[in-house]
């Protein structure tokens, strides 16, 4: 079969190859965005935990506000609809949870992250 008889088969093959390559690149970018968003949510939860666990403060409200402020200050458009929760558990532990939806490169792909940080409340020994 000569090149003139192929009738553009090479163009079709390249179009299929490039569309598959583009799809793989977009999946890789989305995975990187998800990993970064997860790390930012964890950092926000840890910042809230640090703010609310020390003697003299020891407040879930302070922890929640600090986590939300950190997320809103540092994430830009990467995390959306950030929700921070904090509560004191029995035994003197504080848990801060940050949940948010993640910006999506791939259409129709709803992604969320939820990260939690837990630590002991700092209280003086009697």
Coordinates of C-alpha atoms in Angstrom, one line a residue:
X1 CA 0.0 0.0 0.0
X2 CA 1.5 3.3 -1.0
X3 CA 1.3 6.5 1.0
X4 CA -1.3 8.0 -1.3
X5 CA -3.6 5.1 -0.6
X6 CA -3.6 5.5 3.2
X7 CA -5.8 8.6 2.9
X8 CA -4.9 10.5 6.1
X9 CA -4.6 7.5 8.5
X10 CA -1.5 9.1 10.0
X11 CA -3.5 12.2 10.9
X12 CA -6.2 10.2 12.6
X13 CA -3.6 8.2 14.5
X14 CA -1.9 11.3 15.8
X15 CA -5.2 12.9 16.8
X16 CA -6.0 9.8 18.9
X17 CA -2.5 9.7 20.4
X18 CA -2.5 13.4 21.3
X19 CA -6.0 13.3 22.9
X20 CA -4.9 10.3 25.0
X21 CA -1.7 12.1 26.0
X22 CA -3.7 15.2 27.0
X23 CA -6.1 13.2 29.1
X24 CA -3.1 11.6 31.0
X25 CA -1.6 15.1 31.6
X26 CA -4.9 16.4 32.9
X27 CA -5.3 13.4 35.3
X28 CA -1.7 14.1 36.5
X29 CA -2.4 17.8 37.1
X30 CA -5.6 16.9 38.9
X31 CA -3.8 14.4 41.2
X32 CA -1.2 17.1 42.0
X33 CA -3.9 19.6 42.8
X34 CA -5.7 17.1 45.0
X35 CA -2.5 16.3 46.9
X36 CA -1.7 20.0 47.5
X37 CA -5.2 20.7 48.6
X38 CA -5.1 17.8 51.1
X39 CA -1.8 19.1 52.5
X40 CA -3.2 22.7 52.8
X41 CA -6.3 21.4 54.6
X42 CA -4.0 19.4 57.0
X43 CA -1.9 22.5 57.6
X44 CA -5.1 24.6 58.4
X45 CA -6.2 21.9 60.9
X46 CA -2.8 21.8 62.6
X47 CA -2.7 25.6 62.8
X48 CA -6.1 25.6 64.4
X49 CA -5.0 22.9 66.8
X50 CA -1.9 25.0 67.8
X51 CA -4.1 28.1 68.4
X52 CA -6.7 26.4 70.6
X53 CA -4.8 23.9 72.7
X54 CA -2.6 26.0 74.9
X55 CA -3.1 26.9 78.6
X56 CA -5.1 30.1 78.9
X57 CA -6.8 29.7 75.6
X58 CA -8.0 26.1 75.4
X59 CA -11.0 26.9 73.2
X60 CA -12.5 25.0 70.4
X61 CA -13.9 28.3 69.0
X62 CA -10.4 29.8 68.8
X63 CA -9.2 26.7 67.1
X64 CA -12.0 26.7 64.6
X65 CA -11.6 30.4 63.8
X66 CA -7.8 30.0 63.4
X67 CA -8.2 27.0 61.1
X68 CA -10.7 28.8 58.9
X69 CA -8.6 31.9 58.8
X70 CA -5.5 30.0 57.8
X71 CA -7.4 28.2 55.0
X72 CA -8.9 31.4 53.7
X73 CA -5.6 33.2 53.8
X74 CA -3.4 30.6 52.1
X75 CA -5.4 28.6 49.7
X76 CA -6.7 31.1 47.2
X77 CA -9.0 29.4 44.8
X78 CA -7.6 25.9 45.4
X79 CA -10.0 25.1 48.3
X80 CA -13.6 26.3 48.2
X81 CA -16.4 26.2 50.7
X82 CA -14.0 25.7 53.6
X83 CA -15.6 24.4 56.8
X84 CA -13.7 24.1 60.0
X85 CA -14.9 22.3 63.1
X86 CA -13.3 21.9 66.5
X87 CA -14.4 20.1 69.6
X88 CA -13.0 19.0 72.9
X89 CA -13.0 15.3 73.5
X90 CA -13.1 13.5 76.8
X91 CA -9.7 13.1 78.3
X92 CA -8.5 16.6 77.4
X93 CA -8.0 16.3 73.7
X94 CA -8.8 18.8 71.0
X95 CA -9.8 17.8 67.5
X96 CA -9.9 20.2 64.6
X97 CA -11.4 19.1 61.2
X98 CA -11.1 21.0 58.0
X99 CA -13.3 20.1 55.0
X100 CA -13.4 21.8 51.6
X101 CA -14.2 21.2 48.0
X102 CA -11.2 21.2 45.6
X103 CA -10.8 23.1 42.4
X104 CA -11.2 20.7 39.5
X105 CA -9.4 20.6 36.1
X106 CA -11.5 17.7 34.9
X107 CA -15.1 18.7 34.3
X108 CA -17.8 17.0 36.3
X109 CA -15.4 15.7 38.9
X110 CA -16.5 16.8 42.4
X111 CA -13.5 16.4 44.7
X112 CA -13.5 17.1 48.5
X113 CA -10.8 16.8 51.1
X114 CA -11.2 16.3 54.9
X115 CA -8.2 16.4 57.1
X116 CA -8.1 16.2 60.9
X117 CA -5.6 17.1 63.6
X118 CA -5.8 15.9 67.2
X119 CA -3.7 16.8 70.2
X120 CA -3.8 17.1 74.0
X121 CA -4.9 20.3 75.7
X122 CA -2.0 21.9 77.5
X123 CA -3.0 22.1 81.2
X124 CA -0.8 22.7 84.2
X125 CA -0.3 19.8 86.6
X126 CA -2.0 20.3 89.9

